[in-house]
Coordinates of C-alpha atoms in Angstrom, one line a residue:
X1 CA 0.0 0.0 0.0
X2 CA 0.9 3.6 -0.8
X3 CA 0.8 5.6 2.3
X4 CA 1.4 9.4 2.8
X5 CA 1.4 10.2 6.4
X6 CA 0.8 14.0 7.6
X7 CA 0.9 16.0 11.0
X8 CA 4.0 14.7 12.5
X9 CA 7.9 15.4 12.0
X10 CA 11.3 15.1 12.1
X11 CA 12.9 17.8 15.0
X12 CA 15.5 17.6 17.7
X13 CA 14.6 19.6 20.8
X14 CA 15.8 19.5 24.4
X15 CA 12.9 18.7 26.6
X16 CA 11.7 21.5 29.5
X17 CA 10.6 18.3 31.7
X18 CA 11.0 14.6 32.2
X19 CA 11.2 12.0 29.4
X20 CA 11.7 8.5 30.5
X21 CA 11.7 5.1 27.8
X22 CA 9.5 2.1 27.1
X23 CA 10.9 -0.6 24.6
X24 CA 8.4 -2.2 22.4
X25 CA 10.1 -5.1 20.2
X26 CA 9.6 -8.2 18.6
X27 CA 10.1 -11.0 21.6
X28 CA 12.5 -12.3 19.6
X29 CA 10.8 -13.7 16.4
X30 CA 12.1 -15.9 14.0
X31 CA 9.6 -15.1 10.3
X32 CA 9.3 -18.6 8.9
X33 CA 8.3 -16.9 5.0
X34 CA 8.9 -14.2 3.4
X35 CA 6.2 -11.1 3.0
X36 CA 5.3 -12.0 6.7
X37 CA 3.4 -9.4 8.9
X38 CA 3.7 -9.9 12.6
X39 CA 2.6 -8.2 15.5
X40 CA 3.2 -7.8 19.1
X41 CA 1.0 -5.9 21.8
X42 CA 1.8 -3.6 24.9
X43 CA -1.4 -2.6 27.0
X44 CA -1.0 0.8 28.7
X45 CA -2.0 1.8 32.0
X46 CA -5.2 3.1 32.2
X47 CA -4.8 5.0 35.4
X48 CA -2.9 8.0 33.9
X49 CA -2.3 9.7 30.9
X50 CA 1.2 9.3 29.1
X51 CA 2.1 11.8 25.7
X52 CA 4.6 9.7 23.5
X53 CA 7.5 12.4 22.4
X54 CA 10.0 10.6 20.2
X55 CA 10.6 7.5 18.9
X56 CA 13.9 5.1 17.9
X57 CA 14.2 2.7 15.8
X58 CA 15.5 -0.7 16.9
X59 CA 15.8 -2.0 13.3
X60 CA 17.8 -1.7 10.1
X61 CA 16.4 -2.1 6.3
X62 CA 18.4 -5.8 6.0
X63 CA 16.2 -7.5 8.1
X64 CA 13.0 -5.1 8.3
X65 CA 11.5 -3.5 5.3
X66 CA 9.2 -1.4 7.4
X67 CA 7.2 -1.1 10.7
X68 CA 3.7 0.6 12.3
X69 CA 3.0 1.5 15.5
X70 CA -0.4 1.5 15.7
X71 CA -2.7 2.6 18.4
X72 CA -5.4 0.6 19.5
X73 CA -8.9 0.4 21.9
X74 CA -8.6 -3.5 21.5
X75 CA -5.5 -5.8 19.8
X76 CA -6.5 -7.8 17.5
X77 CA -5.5 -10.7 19.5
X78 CA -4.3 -11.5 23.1
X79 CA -1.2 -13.6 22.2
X80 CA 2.1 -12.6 22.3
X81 CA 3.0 -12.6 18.7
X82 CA 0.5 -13.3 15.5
X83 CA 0.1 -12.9 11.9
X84 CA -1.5 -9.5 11.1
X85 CA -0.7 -9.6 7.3
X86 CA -3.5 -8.5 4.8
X87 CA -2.6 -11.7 2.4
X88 CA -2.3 -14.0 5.4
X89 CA -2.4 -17.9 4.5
X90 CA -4.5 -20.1 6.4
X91 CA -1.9 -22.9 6.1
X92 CA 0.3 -20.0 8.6
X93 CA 0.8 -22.0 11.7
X94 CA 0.4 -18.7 14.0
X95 CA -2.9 -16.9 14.7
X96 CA -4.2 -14.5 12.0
X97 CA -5.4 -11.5 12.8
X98 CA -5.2 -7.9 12.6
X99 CA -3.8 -5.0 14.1
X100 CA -6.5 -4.0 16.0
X101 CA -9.9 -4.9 17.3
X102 CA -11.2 -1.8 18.0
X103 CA -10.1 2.0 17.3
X104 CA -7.2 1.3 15.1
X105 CA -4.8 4.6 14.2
X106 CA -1.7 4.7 12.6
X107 CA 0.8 6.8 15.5
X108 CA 4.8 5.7 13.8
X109 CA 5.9 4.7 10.5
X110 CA 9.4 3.7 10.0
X111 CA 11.7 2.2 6.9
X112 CA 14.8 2.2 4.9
X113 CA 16.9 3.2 7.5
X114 CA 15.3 6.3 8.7
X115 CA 16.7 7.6 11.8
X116 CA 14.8 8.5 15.3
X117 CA 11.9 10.9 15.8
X118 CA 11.1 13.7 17.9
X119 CA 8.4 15.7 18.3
X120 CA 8.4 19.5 18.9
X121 CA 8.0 20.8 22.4
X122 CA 5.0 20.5 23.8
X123 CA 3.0 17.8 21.3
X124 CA 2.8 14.6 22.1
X125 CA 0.9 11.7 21.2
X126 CA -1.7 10.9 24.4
X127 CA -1.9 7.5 25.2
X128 CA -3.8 5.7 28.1
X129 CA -5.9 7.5 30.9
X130 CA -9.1 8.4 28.9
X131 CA -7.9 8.3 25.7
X132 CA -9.1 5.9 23.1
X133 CA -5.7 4.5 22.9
X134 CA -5.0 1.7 25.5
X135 CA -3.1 -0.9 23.7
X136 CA 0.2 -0.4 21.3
X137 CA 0.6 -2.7 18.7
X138 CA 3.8 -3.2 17.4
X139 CA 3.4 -4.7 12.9
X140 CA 6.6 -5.8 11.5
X141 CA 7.2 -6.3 7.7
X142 CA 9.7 -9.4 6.8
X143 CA 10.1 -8.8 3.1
X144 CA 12.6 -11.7 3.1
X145 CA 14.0 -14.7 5.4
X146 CA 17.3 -15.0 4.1
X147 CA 19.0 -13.6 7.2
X148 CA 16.8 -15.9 9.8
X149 CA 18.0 -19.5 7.8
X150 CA 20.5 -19.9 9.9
X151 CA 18.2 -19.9 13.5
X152 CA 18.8 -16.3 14.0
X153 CA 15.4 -14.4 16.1
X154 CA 14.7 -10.9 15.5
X155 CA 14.1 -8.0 18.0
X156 CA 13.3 -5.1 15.9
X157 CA 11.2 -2.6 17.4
X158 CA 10.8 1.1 18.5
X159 CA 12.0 2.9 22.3
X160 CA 9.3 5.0 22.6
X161 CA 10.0 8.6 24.8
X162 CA 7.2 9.7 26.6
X163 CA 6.3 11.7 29.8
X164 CA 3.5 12.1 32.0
X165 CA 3.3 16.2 32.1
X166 CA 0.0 17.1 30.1
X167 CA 0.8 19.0 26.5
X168 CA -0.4 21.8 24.7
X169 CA -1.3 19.7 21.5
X170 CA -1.6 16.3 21.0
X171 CA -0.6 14.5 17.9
X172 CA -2.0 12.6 15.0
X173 CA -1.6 10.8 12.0
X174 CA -3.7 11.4 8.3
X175 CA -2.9 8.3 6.1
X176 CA -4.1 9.1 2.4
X177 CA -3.6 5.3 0.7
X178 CA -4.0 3.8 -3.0
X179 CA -5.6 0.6 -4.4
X180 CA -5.5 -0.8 -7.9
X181 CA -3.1 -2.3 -10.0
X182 CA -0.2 -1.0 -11.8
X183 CA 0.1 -2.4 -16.1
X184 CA 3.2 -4.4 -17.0
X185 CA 5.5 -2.1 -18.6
X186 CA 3.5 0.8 -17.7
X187 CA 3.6 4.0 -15.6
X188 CA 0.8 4.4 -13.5
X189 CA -0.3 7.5 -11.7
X190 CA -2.4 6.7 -8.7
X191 CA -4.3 9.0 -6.6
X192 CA -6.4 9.6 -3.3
X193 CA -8.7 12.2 -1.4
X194 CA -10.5 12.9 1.6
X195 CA -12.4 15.9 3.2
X196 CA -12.0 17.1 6.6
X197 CA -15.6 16.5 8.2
X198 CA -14.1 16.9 11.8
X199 CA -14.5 20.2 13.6
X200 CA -10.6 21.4 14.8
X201 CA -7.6 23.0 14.0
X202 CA -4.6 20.7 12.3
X203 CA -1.1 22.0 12.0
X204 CA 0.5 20.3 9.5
X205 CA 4.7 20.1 10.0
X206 CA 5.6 17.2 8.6
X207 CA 5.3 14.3 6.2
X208 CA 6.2 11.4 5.0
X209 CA 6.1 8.7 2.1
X210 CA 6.0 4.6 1.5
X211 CA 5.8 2.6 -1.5
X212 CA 7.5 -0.4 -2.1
X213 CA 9.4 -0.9 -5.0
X214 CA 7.8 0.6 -8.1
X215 CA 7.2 4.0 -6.5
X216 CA 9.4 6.8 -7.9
X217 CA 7.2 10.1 -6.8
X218 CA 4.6 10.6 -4.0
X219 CA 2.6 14.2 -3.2
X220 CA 0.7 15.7 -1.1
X221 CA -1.7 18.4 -1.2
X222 CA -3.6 20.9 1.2
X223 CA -7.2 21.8 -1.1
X224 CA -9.1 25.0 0.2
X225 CA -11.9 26.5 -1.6
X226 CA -12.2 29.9 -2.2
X227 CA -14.7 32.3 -2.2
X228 CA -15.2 32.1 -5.9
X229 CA -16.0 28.1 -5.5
X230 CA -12.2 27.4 -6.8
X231 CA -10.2 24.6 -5.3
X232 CA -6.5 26.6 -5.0
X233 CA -3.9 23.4 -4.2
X234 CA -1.2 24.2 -1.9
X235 CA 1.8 21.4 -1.8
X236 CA 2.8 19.7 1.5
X237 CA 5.1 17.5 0.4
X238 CA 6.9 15.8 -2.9
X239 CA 9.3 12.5 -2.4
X240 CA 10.9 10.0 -4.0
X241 CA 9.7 7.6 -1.5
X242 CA 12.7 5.2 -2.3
X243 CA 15.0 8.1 0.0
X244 CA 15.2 7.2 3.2
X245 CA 11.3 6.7 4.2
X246 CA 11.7 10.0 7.2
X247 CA 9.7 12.7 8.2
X248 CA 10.3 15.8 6.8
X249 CA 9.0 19.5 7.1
X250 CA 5.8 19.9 5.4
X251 CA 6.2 22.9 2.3
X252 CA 3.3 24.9 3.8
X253 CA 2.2 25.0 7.4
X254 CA -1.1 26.7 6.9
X255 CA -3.9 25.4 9.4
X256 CA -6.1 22.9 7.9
X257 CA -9.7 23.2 9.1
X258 CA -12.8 21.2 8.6
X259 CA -14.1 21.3 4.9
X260 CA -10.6 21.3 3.6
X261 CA -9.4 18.4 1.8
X262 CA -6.2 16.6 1.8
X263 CA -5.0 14.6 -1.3
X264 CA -1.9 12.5 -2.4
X265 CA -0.7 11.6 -6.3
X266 CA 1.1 8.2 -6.1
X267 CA 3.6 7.8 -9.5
X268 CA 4.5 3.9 -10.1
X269 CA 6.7 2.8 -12.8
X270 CA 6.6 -1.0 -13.8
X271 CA 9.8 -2.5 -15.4
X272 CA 7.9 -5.9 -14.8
X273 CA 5.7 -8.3 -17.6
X274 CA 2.9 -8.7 -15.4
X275 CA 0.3 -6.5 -13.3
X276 CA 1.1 -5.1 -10.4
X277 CA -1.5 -5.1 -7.6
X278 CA -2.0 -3.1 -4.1
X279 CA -2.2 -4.9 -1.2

C-alpha cells in the first residue's frame, strides 16, 4: 500500500521536563516466509495519561522492510505474537489476525533506514488514561528470510520517549492510501482524497512517504476552496519515496480546518511483464 502520512515530523529539541523510555520489540521472532506481517502488543495503563515524544528505531532495512506503531482500543489478538498480514495464508501456523480490534490509528511509520523521531516541544501523542488509545501494537514487515535461515530471532522494534506532564497539543496521523493495479510495462499515476468533516484545528509540520518498489514520486496536497468556489492546491510535500522513508518538514504549514481536503498523487513505474497489484 501507498501511504502518505501528515501532521508529524522530524525535529530535535531538548525537553523542558522529564522524558523517561519504554521498549516495544519483537520478543525475539524468527519469520518462517517471506512477505510476513507480525505483531506484538503492549497494553497501557489506564490509570494515567502518558504523551509519546519521540521514537527510535530498533531495526535496520536488511532484516525489516518497514514497521507501524499502531494505536489501539482492542489488539486484534491476546497472544504474544501473531500474523496480522492483509494476504495472510491459512496454512500460517500462528494466529491470524489484525492489528487492531477496536479504534485502530496509525501513530509511527518507520523504513529504509530512517533515523529517530522527535516531536516539537509541547506535542505529544496521548496514550492511556481516557484516551481511546490503551493498547500499542507493534506490525513488522519481513520482506525476506534470508538472514533468519541460519536460527537467528529478531528483536526489531521502536523505544518510545514519553512523559506524564499534560501537553499543549496532542498529535496525529492522516494516512491518504491507494488501491488498484499498476500495467506491465507501464507508468501508472495513482491517486487519493478525503475531506475534513471533523471540527478542529490541524497544524501540519511534517510528512512522509511509502511505496515499495515501483514508486518513484509521491505528493501531497492541502485543497481549500475559495470564495469564488475554486479549489486553490497548496503542496505539502513531494518524495521519491525510495529516500530514506523520514519525516520531513511539510512545504506549507497553513492550518487545515474542517471542509478542507487533503489529497496524495502516487507515481509507479513498472519494469515488470505482469500487473502489479495493491495490497
Amino acid at each position: 500500500m501507498v501511504l502518505l502520512a501528515l501532521i508529524i515530523t522530524f525535529l530535535c529539541y531538548c525537553r523542558a521536563y522529564k522524558v523517561d523510555r519504554f521498549s516495544l520489540l519483537m520478543p525475539n521472532v524468527r519469520p518462517n516466509r517471506p512477505e510476513l506481517y507480525l505483531c506484538t502488543p503492549v497494553k497501557v495503563d489506564y490509570t494515567k495519561s502518558y504523551y509519546i515524544v519521540g521514537f527510535e528505531p530498533n531495526a535496520t532495512m536488511h532484516t525489516t522492510h518497514h514497521m507501524l506503531l499502531y494505536g489501539c482500543s482492542k489488539p486484534g489478538s491476546r497472544s504474544a505474537v501473531w500474523n496480522c498480514g492483509e494476504m495472510a495464508s491459512q496454512d500460517d501456523s500462528t494466529e491470524m489476525a489484525s492489528p487492531c480490534a477496536q479504534g485502530s490509528q496509525v501513530i509511527y511509520a518507520w523504513a529504509r533506514d530512517a533515523p529517530k523521531l522527535e516531536l516539537p516541544e509541547g506535542v505529544g501523542f496521548k496514550v492511556g488514561g481516557k484516551s481511546p488509545i490503551q493498547y500499542l501494537v507493534l506490525q513488522v514487515h519481513y520482506a525476506t528470510i534470508d538472514q533468519f535461515r541460519d536460527g537467528s530471532t529478531d528483536d526489531s522494534g521502536v523505544h518510545l520517549h514519553y512523559t506524564e506532564r499534560p501537553l499543549e497539543k496532542e498529535a496525529g496521523v492522516i494516512l491518504l492510501g491507494t488501491s488498484g493495479s499498476i500495467p506491465p510495462m507501464k507508468v501508472e499515476k495513482m491517486e487519493a482524497m478525503c475531506e475534513i468533516e471533523e471540527k478542529k484545528v490541524m497544524h501540519p509540520f511534517a510528512y512522509r512517504t511509502h511505496t515499495h518498489s515501483l514508486g518513484k514520486v509521491v505528493s501531497g496536497y492541502h485543497i481549500r476552496t475559495d470564495s469564488n468556489g475554486k479549489d486553490q492546491w497548496t503542496l505539502l510535500g513531494k518524495r521519491n519515496p525510495l529516500t530514506p522513508q523520514m519525516f520531513y518538514p511539510v512545504v506549507s504549514q497553513q492550518p487545515i480546518i474542517r471542509g478542507d481536503k487533503l489529497a496524495a498523487r502516487c507515481t509507479m513505474q513498472s519494469t515488470r511483464n505482469r500487473t502489479t497489484f495493491i495490497g
